[in-house]
Short mmCIF file of C-alpha atoms in Angstrom, two decimals:
data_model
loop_
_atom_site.label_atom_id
_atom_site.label_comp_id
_atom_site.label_asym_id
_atom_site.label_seq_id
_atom_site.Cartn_x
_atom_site.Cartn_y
_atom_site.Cartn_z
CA UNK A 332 0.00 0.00 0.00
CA UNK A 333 2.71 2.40 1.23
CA UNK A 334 4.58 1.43 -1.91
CA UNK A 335 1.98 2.12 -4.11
CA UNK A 336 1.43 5.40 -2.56
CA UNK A 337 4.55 6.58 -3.40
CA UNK A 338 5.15 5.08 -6.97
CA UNK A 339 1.34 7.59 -7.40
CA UNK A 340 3.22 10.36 -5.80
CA UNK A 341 6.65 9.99 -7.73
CA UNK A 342 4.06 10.14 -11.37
CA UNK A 343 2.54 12.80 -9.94
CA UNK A 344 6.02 14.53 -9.45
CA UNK A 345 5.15 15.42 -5.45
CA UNK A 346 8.05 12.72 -4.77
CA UNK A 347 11.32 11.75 -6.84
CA UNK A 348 13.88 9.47 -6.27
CA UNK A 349 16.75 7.67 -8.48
CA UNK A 350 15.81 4.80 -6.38
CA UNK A 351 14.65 3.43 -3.64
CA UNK A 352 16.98 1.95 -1.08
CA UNK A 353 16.99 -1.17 -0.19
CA UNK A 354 17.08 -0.06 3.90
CA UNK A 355 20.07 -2.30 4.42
CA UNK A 356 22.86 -0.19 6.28
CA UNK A 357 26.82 -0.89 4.56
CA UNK A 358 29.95 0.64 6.17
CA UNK A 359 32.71 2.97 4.06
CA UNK A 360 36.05 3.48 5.46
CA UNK A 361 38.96 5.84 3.49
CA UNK A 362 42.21 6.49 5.04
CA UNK A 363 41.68 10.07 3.25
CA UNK A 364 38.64 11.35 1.24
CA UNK A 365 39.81 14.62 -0.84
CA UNK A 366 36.48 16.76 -2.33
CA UNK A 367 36.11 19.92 -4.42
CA UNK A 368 32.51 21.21 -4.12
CA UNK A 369 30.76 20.04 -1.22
CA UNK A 370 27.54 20.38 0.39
CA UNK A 371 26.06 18.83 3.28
CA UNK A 372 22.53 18.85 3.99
CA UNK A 373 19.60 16.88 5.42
CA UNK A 374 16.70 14.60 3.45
CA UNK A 375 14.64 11.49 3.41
CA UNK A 376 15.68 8.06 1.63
CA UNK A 377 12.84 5.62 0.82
CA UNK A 378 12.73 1.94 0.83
CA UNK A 379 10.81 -0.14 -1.61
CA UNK A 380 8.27 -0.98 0.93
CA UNK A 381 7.73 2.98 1.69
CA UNK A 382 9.97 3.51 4.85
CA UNK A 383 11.27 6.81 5.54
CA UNK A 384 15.04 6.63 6.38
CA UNK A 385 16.26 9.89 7.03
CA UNK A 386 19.92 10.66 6.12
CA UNK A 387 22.54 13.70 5.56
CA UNK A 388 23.89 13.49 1.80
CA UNK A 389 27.49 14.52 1.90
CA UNK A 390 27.69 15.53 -1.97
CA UNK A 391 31.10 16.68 -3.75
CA UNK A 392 31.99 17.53 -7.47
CA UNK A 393 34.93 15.58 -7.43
CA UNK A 394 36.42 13.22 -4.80
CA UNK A 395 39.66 11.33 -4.56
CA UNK A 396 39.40 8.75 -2.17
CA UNK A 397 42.61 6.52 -0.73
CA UNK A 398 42.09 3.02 0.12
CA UNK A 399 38.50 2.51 -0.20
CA UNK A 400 36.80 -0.18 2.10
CA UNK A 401 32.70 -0.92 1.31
CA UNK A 402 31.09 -3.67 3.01
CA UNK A 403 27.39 -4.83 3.95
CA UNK A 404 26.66 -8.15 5.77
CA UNK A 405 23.78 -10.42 3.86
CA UNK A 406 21.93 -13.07 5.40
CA UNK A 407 22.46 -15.91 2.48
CA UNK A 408 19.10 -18.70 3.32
CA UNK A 409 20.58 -21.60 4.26
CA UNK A 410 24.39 -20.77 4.00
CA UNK A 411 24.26 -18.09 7.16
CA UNK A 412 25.94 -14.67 7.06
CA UNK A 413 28.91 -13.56 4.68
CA UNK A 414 30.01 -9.95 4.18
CA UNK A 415 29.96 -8.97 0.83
CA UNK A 416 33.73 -6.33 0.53
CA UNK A 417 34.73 -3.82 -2.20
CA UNK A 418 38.08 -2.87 -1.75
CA UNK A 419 40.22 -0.03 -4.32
CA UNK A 420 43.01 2.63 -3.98
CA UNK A 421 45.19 0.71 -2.08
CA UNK A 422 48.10 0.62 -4.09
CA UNK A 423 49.23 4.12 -5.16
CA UNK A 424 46.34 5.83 -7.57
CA UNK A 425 43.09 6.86 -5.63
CA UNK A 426 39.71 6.03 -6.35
CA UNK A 427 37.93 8.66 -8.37
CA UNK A 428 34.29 10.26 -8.52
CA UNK A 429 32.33 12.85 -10.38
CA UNK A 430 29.08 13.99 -8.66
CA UNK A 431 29.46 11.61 -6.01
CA UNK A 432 26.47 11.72 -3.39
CA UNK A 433 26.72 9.73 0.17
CA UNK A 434 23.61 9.37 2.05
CA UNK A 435 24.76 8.69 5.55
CA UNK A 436 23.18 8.12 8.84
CA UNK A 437 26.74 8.14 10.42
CA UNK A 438 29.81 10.25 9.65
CA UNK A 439 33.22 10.42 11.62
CA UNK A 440 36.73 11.17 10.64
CA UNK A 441 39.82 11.66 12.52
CA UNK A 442 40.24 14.76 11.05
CA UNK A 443 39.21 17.37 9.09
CA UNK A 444 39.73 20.42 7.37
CA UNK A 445 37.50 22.69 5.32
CA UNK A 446 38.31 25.35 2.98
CA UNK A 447 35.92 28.35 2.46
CA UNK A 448 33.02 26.73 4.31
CA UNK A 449 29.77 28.35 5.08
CA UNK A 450 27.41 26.74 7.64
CA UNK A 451 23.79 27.58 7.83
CA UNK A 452 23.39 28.61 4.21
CA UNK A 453 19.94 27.28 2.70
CA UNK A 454 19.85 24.31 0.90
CA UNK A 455 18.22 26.14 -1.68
CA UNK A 456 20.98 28.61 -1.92
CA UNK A 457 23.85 25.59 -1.60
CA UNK A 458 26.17 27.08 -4.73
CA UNK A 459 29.77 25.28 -3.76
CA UNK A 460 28.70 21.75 -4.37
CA UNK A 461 26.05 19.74 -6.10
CA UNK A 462 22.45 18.81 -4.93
CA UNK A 463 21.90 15.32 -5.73
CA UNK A 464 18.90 16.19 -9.00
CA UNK A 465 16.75 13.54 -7.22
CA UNK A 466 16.95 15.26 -3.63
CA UNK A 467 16.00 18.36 -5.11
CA UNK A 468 12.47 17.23 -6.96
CA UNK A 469 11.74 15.50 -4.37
CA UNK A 470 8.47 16.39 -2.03
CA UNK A 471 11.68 16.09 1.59
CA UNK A 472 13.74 18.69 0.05
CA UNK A 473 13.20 21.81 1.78
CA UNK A 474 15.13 24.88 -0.09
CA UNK A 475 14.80 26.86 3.46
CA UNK A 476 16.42 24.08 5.33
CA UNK A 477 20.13 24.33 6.95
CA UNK A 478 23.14 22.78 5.19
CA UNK A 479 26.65 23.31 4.90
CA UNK A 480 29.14 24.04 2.04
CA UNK A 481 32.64 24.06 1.15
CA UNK A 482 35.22 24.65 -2.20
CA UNK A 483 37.08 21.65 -0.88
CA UNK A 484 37.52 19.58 2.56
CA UNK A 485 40.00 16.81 3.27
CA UNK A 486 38.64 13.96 5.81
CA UNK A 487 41.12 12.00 7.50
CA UNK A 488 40.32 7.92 8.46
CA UNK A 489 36.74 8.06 7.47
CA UNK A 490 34.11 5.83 8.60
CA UNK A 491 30.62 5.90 7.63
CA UNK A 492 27.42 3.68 7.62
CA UNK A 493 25.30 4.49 4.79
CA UNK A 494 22.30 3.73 3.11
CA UNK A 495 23.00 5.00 -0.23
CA UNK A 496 26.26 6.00 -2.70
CA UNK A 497 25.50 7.24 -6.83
CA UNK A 498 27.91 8.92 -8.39
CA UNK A 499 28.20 10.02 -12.08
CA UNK A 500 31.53 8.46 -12.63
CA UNK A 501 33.63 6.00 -10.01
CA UNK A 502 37.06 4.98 -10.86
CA UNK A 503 38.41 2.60 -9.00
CA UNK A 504 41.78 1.23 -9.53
CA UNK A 505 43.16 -2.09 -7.97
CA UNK A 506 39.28 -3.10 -7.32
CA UNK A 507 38.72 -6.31 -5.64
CA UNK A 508 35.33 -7.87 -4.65
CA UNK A 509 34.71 -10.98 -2.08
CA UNK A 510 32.38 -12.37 -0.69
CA UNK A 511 33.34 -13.86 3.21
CA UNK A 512 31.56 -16.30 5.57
CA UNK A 513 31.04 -14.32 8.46
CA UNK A 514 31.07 -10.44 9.83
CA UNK A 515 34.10 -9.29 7.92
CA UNK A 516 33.08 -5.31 7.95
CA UNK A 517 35.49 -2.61 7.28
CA UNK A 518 35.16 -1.11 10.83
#
């Protein structure tokens, strides 16, 4: 029902979405994460089933991103749990992205450091980075709301759990995907 709802609401253009998330929460760890263009700001992810998950989309231009780490645990019937791991950037050249969005419901870093940053502009007025295209025709984004912006920010030892990553482009050298019996996250 709540489904349908919103698949009537996204035709009717009161909701959009790229997609709908799946709900399941996966964990991203960098040792550095280097963006030009960010934003920060606050907005609601949907599952399938029509569950509101609110998130902050950390949104950059262009990222460089050294030694990448994704993982998400899955529940295989009959076989148990394995981790399913993404790993890239680990060996000199950094992992890439154009228009990269990051819809988090957890954010820490050991450090970082933000270059001409305004906090409290309005998410309507964001003019440093992008706005994911789906955030902004959707019936959650509110142009008065607070966010954040920046020409560029370095994060140091990042660790996130998020719900959803799109990106126009992702490069990622030295990529290697496995699948482990077990809870084998990043962090």
């Amino acid at each position: 029902m709540a489904a349908a709802a919103l698949g009537i609401g996204m035709a009717q253009g009161a909701l959009a979405a790229s997609f709908f998330i799946s709900g399941a929460r996966f964990r991203i760890a960098a040792d550095t994460l280097v963006a030009r263009g960010l934003s920060i700001y606050g907005t609601v992810d949907v599952t399938r089933e029509g569950r509101q998950v609110p998130v902050v989309v950390t949104g950059a231009r262009h990222a460089t991103i050294k030694r990448l780490c994704q993982s998400v645990a899955v529940e295989i019937p009959v076989l148990g749990l394995y981790t399913l791991l993404l790993t890239g950037g680990d060996r000199g050249e950094p992992v890439e992205a154009r228009d990269l969005f990051i819809d988090t419901t957890s954010l820490a870093a050991a450090g970082a450091t933000f270059n001409d940053m305004d906090i409290g502009v309005a998410t309507g007025s964001v003019t440093k980075g992008p706005i994911d295209p789906g955030d902004r025709d959707s019936g959650f984004f509110d142009p008065n709301a607070f966010a954040q912006q920046a020409v560029s920010t370095t994060l140091t030892d990042v660790r996130s759990k998020v719900v959803a990553v799109s990106a126009a482009t992702l490069n990622v050298p030295d990529l290697e995907l496995s699948l482990k019996q077990g809870n084998h996250h990043c962090f």
